[in-house]
PDB file of C-alpha atoms and ligand atoms in Angstrom:
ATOM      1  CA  UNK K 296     119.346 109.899 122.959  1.00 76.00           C
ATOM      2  CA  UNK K 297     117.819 106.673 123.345  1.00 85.00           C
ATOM      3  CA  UNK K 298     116.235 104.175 120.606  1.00 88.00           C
ATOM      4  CA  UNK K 299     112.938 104.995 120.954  1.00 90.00           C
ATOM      5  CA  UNK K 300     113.807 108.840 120.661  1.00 89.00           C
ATOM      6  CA  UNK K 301     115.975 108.460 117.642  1.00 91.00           C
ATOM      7  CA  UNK K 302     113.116 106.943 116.346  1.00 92.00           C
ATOM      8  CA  UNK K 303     110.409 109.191 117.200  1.00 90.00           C
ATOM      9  CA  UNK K 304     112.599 111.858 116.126  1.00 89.00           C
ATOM     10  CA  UNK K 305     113.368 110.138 111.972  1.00 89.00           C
ATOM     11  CA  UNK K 306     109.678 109.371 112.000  1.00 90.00           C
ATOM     12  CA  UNK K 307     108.462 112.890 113.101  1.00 85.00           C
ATOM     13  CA  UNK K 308     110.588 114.292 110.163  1.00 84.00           C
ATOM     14  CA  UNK K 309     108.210 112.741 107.730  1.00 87.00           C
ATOM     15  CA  UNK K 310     105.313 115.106 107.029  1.00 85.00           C
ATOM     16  CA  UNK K 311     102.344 112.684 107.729  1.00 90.00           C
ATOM     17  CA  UNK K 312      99.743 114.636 105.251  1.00 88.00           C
ATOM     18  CA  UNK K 313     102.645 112.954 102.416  1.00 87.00           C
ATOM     19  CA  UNK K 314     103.247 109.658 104.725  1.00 91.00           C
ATOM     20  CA  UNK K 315      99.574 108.581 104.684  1.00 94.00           C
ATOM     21  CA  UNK K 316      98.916 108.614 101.264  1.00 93.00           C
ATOM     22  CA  UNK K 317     101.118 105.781 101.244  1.00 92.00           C
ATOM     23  CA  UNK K 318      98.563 103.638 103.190  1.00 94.00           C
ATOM     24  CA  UNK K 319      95.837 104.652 100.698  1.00 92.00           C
ATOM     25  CA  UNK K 320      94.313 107.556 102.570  1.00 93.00           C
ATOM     26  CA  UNK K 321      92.752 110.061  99.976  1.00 90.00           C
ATOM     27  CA  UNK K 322      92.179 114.147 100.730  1.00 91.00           C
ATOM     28  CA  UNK K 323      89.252 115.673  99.328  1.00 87.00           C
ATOM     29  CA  UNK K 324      89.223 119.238  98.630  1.00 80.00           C
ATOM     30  CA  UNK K 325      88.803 120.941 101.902  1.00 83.00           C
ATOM     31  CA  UNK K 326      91.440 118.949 103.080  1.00 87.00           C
ATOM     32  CA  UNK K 327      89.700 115.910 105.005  1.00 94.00           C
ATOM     33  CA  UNK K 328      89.812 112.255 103.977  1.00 95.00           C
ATOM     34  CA  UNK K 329      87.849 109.179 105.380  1.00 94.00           C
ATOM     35  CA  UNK K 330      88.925 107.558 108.609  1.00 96.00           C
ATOM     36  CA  UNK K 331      90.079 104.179 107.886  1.00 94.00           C
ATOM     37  CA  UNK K 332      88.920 103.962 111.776  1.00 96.00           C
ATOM     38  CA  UNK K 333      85.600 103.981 111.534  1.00 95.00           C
ATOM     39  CA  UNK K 334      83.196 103.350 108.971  1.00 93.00           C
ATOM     40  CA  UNK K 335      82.129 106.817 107.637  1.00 90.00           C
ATOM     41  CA  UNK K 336      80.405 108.571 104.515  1.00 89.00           C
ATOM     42  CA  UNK K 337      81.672 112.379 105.227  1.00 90.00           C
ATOM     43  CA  UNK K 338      85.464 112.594 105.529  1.00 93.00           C
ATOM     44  CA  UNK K 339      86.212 113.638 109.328  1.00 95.00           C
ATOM     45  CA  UNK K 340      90.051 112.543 109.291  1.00 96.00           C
ATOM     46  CA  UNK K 341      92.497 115.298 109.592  1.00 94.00           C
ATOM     47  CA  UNK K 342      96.182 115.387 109.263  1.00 93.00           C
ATOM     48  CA  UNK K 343      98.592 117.615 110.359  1.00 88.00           C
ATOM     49  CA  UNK K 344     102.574 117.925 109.297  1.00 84.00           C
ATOM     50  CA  UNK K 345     102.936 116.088 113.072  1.00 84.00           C
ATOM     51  CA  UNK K 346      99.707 114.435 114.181  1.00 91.00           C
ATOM     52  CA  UNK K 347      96.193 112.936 112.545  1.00 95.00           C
ATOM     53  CA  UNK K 348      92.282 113.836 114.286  1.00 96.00           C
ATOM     54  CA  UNK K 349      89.082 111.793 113.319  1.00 96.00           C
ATOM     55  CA  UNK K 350      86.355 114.167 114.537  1.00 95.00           C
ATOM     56  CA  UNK K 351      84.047 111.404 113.755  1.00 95.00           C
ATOM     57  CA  UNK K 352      85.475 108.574 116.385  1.00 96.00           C
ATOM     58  CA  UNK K 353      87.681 110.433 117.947  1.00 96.00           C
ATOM     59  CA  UNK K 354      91.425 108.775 116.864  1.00 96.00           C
ATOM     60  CA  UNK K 355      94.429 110.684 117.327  1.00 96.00           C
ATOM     61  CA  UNK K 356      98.137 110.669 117.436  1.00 96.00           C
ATOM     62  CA  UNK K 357     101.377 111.038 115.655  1.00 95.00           C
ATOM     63  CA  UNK K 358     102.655 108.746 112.332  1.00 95.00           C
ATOM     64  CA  UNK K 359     103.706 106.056 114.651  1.00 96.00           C
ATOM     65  CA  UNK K 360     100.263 105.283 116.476  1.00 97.00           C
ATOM     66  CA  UNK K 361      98.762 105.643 113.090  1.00 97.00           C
ATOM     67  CA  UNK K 362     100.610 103.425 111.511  1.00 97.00           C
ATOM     68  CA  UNK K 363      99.950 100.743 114.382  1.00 97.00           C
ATOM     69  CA  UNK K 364      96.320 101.142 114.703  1.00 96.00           C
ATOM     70  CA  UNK K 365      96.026 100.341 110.802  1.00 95.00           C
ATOM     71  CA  UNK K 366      98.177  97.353 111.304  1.00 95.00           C
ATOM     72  CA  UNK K 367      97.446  96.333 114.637  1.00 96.00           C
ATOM     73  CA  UNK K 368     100.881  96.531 115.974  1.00 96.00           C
ATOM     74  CA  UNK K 369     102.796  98.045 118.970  1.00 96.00           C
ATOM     75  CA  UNK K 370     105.144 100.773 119.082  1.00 95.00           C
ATOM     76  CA  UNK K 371     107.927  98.773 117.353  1.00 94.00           C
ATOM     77  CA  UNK K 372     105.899  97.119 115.326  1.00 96.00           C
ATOM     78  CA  UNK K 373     104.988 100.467 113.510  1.00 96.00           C
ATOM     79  CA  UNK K 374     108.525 101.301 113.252  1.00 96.00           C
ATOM     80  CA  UNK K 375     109.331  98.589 111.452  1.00 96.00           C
ATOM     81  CA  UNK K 376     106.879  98.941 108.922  1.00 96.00           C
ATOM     82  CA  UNK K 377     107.717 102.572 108.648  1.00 95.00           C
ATOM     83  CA  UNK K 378     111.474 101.611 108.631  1.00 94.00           C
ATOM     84  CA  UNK K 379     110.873  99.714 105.617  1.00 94.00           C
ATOM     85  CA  UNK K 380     108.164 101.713 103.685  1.00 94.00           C
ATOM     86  CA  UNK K 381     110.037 105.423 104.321  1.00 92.00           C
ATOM     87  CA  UNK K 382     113.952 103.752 103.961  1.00 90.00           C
ATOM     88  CA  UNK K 383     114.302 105.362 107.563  1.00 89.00           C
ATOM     89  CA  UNK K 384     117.212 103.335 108.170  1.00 88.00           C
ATOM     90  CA  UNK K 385     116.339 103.060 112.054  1.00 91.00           C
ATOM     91  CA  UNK K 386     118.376 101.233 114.416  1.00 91.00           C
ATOM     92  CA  UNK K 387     115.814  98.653 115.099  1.00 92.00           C
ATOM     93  CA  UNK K 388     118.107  95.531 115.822  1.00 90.00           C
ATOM     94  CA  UNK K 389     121.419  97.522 116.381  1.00 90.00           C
ATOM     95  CA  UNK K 390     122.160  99.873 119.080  1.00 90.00           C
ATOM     96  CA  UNK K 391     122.147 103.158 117.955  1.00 90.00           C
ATOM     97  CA  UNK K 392     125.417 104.779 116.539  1.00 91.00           C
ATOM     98  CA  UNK K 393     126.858 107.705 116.862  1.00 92.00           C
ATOM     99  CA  UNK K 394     125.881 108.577 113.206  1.00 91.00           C
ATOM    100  CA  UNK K 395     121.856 107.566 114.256  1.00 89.00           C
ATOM    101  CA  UNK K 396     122.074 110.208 116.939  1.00 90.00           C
ATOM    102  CA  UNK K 397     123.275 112.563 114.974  1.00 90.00           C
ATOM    103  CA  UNK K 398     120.841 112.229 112.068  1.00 87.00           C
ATOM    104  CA  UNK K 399     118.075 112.493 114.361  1.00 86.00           C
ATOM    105  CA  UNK K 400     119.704 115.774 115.953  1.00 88.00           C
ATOM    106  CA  UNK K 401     119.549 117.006 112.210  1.00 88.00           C
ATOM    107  CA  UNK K 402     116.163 116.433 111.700  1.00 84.00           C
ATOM    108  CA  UNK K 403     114.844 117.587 114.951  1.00 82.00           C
ATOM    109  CA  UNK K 404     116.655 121.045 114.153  1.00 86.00           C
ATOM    110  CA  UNK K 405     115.590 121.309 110.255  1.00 84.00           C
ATOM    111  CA  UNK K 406     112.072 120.768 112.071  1.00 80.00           C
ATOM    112  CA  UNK K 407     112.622 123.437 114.509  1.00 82.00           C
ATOM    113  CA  UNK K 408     114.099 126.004 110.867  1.00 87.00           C
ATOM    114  CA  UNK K 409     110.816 124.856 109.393  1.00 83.00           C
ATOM    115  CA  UNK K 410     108.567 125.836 112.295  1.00 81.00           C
ATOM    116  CA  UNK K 411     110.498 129.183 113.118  1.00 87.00           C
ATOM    117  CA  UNK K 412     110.022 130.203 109.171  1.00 89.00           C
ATOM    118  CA  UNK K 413     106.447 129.335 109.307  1.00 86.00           C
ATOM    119  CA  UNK K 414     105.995 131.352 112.635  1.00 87.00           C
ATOM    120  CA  UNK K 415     108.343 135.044 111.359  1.00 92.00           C
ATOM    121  CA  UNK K 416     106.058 133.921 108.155  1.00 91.00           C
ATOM    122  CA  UNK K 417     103.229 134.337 109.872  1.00 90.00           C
ATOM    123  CA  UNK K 418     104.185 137.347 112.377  1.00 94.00           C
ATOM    124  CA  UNK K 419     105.534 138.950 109.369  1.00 94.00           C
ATOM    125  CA  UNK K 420     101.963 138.568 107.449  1.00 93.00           C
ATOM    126  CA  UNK K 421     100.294 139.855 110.169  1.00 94.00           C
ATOM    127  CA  UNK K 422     102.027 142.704 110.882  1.00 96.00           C
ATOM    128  CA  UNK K 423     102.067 144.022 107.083  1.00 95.00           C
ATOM    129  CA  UNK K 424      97.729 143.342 107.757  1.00 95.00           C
ATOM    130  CA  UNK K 425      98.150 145.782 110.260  1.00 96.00           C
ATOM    131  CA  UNK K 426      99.758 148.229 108.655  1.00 96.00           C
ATOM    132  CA  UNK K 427      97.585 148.370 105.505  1.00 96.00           C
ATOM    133  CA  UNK K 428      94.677 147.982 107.999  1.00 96.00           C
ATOM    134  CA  UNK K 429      95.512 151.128 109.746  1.00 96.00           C
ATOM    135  CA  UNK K 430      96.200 153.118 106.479  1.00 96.00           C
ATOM    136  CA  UNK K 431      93.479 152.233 104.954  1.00 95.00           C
ATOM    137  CA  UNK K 432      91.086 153.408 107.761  1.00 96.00           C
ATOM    138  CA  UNK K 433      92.847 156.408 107.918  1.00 95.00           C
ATOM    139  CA  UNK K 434      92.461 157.196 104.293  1.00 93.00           C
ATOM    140  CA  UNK K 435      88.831 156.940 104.355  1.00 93.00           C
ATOM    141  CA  UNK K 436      88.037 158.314 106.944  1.00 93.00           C
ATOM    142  CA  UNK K 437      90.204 161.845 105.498  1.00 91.00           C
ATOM    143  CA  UNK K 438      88.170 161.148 102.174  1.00 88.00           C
ATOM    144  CA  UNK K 439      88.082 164.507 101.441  1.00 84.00           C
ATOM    145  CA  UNK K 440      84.535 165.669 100.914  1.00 82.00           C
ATOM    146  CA  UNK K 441      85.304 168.650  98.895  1.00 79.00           C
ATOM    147  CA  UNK K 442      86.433 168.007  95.708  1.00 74.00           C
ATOM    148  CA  UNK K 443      87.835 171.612  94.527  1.00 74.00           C
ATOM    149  CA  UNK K 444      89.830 171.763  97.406  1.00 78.00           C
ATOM    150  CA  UNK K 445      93.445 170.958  97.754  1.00 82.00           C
ATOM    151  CA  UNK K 446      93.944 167.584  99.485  1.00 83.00           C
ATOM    152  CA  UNK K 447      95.715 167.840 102.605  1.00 88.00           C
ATOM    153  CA  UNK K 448      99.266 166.454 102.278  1.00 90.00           C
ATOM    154  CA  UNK K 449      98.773 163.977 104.910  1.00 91.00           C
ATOM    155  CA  UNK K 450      95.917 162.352 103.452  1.00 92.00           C
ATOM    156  CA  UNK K 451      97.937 162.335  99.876  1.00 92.00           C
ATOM    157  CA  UNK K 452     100.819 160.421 101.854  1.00 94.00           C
ATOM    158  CA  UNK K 453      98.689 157.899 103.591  1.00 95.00           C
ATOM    159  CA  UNK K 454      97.492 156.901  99.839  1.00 95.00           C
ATOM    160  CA  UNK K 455     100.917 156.633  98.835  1.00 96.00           C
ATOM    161  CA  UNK K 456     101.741 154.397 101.883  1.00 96.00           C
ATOM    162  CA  UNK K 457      98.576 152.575 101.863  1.00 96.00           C
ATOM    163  CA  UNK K 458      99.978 151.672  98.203  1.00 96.00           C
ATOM    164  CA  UNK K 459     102.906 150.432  99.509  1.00 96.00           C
ATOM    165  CA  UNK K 460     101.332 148.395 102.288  1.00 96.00           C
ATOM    166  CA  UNK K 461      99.101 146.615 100.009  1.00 96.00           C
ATOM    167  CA  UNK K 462     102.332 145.614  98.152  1.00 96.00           C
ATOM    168  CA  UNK K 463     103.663 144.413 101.039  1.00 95.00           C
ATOM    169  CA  UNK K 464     100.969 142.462 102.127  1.00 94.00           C
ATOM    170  CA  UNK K 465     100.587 140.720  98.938  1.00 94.00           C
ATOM    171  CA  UNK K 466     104.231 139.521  99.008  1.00 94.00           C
ATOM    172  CA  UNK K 467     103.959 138.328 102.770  1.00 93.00           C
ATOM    173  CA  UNK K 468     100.619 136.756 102.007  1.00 90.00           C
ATOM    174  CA  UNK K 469     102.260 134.845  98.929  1.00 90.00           C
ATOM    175  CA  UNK K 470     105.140 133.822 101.122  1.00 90.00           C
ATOM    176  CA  UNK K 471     103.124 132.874 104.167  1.00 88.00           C
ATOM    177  CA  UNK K 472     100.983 130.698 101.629  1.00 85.00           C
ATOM    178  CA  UNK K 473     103.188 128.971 100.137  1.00 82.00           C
ATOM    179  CA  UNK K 474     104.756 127.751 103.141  1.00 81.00           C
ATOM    180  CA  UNK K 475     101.791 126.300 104.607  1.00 73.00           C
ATOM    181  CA  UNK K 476     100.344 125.336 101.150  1.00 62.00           C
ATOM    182  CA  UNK K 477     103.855 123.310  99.800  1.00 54.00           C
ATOM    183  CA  UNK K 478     102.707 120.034 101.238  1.00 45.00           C
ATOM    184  CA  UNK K 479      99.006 120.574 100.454  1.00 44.00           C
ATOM    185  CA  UNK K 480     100.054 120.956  96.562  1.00 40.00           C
ATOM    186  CA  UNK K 481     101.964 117.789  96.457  1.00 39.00           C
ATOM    187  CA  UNK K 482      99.063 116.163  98.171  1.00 37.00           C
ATOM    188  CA  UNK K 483      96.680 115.567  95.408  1.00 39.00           C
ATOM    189  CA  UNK K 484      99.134 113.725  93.506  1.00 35.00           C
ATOM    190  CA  UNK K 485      98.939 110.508  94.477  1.00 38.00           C
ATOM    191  CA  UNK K 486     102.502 108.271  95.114  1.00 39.00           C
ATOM    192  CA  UNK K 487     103.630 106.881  92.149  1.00 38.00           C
TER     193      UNK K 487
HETATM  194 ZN1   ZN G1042      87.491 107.914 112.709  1.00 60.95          ZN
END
């Protein structure tokens, strides 16, 4: 792994939506803040976990060309400064060590845990959609129209599982959400 990697790599573990609000950039409520880019009255910034948009002028990249386009430095340049402000520790003027290498192997991988949880997260959500989708369809279109008459024991069962299935979806629903929502609650506190 070279320098530049190793440093790519530490930076890329920081979740930018938390790393910018160090540089003074402000979400509003539907998640967009002003581009300090271009000079703008509606909030067209967004930022990802990996990357920042401006649908307004049309800026984009990761933290480090971010970070260099707000203080007019290079590649380096914006390491340094997010060296310092972060405590990245980055080899900067020091080849890397073995111990550099390996911290940047151990972030790229708790990236990858975070990414495949998200994603079974997701299928998992999905799926359970599905399934009460499917039931519930079923169960009204058996609505039985005749009230004195015995309901037919497959239309009895697809209540019970529809029951289940809505149970089901609620708990992948929470724990899809608050995956994808655990940076966005930090985010309106601002750093202390
Ligand atoms: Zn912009």
């Amino acid at each position: 792994m070279k320098t530049a990697d190793i440093i790519k790599c530490a930076v890329e573990g920081l979740d930018m939506r938390e790393a910018v609000l160090k540089y003074g950039i402000t979400f509003s409520r539907n998640g967009f803040a002003t581009c300090p880019f271009h000079a703008e009255k509606t909030a067209s910034l967004r930022v990802w976990p990996d990357h920042f948009h401006c649908y307004g002028c049309n800026a984009h990249g990761d933290m480090l060309d971010f970070v260099g386009r707000m203080f007019n430095t290079n590649f380096i340049g914006a390491a340094r400064i997010v060296n310092q402000d972060f405590a990245l520790n980055l080899p900067l003027d020091r080849p890397p060590t073995f111990k550099d290498r390996l911290q940047a192997g151990r972030i790229a991988d708790e990236r990858k845990r975070k990414r495949d949880a998200l994603e079974s997260a997701r299928v998992e959500y999905e799926a359970a959609l599905d399934t009460w989708t499917t039931l519930d369809l079923y169960v009204i279109e058996h609505n039985p129209t005749d009230r004195d008459a015995d309901f037919s024991p497959s239309w009895v069962d697809a209540i019970k599982r529809r029951e289940l299935a809505l149970y089901r979806l609620e708990e992948a629903r929470t724990a899809l959400y608050m995956m994808e929502d655990a940076k966005w609650t930090t985010i309106s506190r601002q750093p202390a």
